[in-house]
PDB file of C-alpha atoms in Angstrom:
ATOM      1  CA  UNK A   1      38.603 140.343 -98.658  1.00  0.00           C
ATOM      2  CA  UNK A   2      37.840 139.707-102.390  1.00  0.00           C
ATOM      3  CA  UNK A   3      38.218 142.430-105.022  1.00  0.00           C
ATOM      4  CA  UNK A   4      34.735 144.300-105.808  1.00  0.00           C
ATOM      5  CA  UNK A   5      33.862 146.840-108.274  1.00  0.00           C
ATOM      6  CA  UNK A   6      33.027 150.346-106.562  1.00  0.00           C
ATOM      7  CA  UNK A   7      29.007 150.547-106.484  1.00  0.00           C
ATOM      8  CA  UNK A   8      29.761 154.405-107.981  1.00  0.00           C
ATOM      9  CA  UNK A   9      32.076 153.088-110.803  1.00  0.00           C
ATOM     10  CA  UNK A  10      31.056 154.391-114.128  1.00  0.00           C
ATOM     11  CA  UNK A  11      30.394 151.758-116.963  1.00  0.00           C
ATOM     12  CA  UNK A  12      28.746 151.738-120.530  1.00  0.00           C
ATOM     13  CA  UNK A  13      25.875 149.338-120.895  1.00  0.00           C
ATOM     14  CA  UNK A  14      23.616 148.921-123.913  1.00  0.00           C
ATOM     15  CA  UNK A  15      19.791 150.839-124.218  1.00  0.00           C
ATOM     16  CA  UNK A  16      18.359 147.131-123.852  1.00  0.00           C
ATOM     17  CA  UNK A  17      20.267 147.006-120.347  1.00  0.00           C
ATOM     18  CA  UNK A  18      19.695 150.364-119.141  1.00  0.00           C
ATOM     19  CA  UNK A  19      16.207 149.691-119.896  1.00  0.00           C
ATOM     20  CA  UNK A  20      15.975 146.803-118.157  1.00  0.00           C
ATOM     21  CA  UNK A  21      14.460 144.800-121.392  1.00  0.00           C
ATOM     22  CA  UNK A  22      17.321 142.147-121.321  1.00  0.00           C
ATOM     23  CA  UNK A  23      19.761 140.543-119.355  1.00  0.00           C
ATOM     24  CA  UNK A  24      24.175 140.920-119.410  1.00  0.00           C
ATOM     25  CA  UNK A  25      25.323 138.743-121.547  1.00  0.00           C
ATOM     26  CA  UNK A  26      28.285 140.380-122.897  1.00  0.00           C
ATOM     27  CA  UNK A  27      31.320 142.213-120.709  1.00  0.00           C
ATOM     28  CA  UNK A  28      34.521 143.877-121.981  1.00  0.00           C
ATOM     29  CA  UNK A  29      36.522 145.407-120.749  1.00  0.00           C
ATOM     30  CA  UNK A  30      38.564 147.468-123.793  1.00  0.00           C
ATOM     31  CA  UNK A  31      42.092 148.868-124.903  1.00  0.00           C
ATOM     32  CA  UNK A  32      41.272 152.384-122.991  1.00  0.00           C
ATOM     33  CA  UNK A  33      40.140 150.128-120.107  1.00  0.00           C
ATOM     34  CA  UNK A  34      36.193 151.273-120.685  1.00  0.00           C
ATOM     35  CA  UNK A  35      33.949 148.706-119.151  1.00  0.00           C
ATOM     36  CA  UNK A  36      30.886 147.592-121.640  1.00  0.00           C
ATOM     37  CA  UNK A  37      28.149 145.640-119.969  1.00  0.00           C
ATOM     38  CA  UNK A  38      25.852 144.053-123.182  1.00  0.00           C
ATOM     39  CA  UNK A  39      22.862 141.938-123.982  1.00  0.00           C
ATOM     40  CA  UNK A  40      24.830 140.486-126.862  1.00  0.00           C
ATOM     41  CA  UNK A  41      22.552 142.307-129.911  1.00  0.00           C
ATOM     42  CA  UNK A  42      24.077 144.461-132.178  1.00  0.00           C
ATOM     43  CA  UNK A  43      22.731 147.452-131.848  1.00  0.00           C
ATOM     44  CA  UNK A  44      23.867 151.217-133.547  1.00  0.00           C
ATOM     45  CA  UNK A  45      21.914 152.919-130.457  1.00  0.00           C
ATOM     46  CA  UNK A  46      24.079 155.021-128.162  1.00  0.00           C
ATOM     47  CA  UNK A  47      25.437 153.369-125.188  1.00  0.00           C
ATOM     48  CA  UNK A  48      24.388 155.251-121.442  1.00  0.00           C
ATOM     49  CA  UNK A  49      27.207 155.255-118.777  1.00  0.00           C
ATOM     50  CA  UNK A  50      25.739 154.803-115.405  1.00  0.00           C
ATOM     51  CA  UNK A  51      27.169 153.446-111.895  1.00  0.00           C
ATOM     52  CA  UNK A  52      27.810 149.240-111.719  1.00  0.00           C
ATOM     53  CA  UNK A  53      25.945 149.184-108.826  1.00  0.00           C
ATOM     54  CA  UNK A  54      22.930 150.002-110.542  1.00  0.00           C
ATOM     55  CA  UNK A  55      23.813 146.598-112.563  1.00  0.00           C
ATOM     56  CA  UNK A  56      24.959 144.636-109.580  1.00  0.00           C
ATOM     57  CA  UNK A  57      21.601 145.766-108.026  1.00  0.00           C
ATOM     58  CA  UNK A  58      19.978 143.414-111.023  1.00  0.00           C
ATOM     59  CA  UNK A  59      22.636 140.946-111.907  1.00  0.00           C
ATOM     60  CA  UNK A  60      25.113 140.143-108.772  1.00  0.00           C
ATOM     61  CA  UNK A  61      27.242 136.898-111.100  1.00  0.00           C
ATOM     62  CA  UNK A  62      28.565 140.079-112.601  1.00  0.00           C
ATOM     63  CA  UNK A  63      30.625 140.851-109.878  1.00  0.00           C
ATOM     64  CA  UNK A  64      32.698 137.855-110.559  1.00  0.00           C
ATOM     65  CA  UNK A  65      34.054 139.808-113.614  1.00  0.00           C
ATOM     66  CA  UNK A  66      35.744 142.567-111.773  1.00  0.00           C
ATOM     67  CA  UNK A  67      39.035 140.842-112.411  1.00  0.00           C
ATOM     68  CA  UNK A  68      38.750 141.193-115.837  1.00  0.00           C
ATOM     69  CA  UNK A  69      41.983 142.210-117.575  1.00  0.00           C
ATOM     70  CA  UNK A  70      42.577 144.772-120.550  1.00  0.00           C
ATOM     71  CA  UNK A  71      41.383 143.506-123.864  1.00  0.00           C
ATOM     72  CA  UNK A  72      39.087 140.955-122.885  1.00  0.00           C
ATOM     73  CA  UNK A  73      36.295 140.263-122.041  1.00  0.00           C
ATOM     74  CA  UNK A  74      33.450 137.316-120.802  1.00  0.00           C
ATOM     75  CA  UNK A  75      30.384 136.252-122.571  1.00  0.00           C
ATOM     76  CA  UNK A  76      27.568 133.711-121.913  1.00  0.00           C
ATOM     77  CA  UNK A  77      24.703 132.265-123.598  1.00  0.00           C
ATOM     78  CA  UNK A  78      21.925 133.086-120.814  1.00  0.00           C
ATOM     79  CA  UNK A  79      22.253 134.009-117.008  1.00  0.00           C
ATOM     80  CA  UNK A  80      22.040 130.131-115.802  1.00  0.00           C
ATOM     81  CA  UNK A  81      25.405 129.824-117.428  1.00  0.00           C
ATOM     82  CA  UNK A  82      28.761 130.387-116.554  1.00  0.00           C
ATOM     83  CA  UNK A  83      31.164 132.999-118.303  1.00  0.00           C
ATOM     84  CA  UNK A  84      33.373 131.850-120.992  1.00  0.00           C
ATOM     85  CA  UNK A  85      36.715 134.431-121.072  1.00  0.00           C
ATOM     86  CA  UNK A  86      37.743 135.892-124.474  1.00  0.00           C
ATOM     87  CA  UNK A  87      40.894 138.046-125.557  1.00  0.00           C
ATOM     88  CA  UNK A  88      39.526 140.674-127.820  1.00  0.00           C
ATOM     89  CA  UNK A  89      41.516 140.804-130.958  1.00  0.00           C
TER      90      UNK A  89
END
């Protein structure tokens, strides 16, 4: 059985996302190992922390990230398109 994220695991995501208002198009995972799920707008607003099942209720290609590694991360350019990988630097 393939690696999945745990539907209870606790993740940042953007207002825009927790709001439902736009799609993932941005994931990192950072240097602490925080997980940020992002629409790809800068934004100064706080970032909620919720569950990833509440995100892979919406969005299931986003399961396909839970291999990500430590400083990096996987960005695309709308949700027809496949994830590019990035090291973050």
């Amino acid at each position: 059985m393939s690696k999945q994220f745990q539907r209870d695991f606790g993740v940042y995501c953007c207002p825009h996302i927790f709001h439902k208002e736009k799609p993932v198009l941005v994931v990192v995972r950072d240097e602490d190992c925080d997980w940020q799920f992002l629409c790809g707008n800068d934004t100064d607003d706080e970032c909620h922390y919720v569950g990833v099942g509440h995100l892979l209720d919406r969005d299931t290609s986003l399961e396909a990230l839970v291999n990500l590694e430590k400083n990096t991360g996987a960005e695309r350019d709308d949700i027809e398109q496949v994830w590019k990988y990035f090291d973050l630097a």
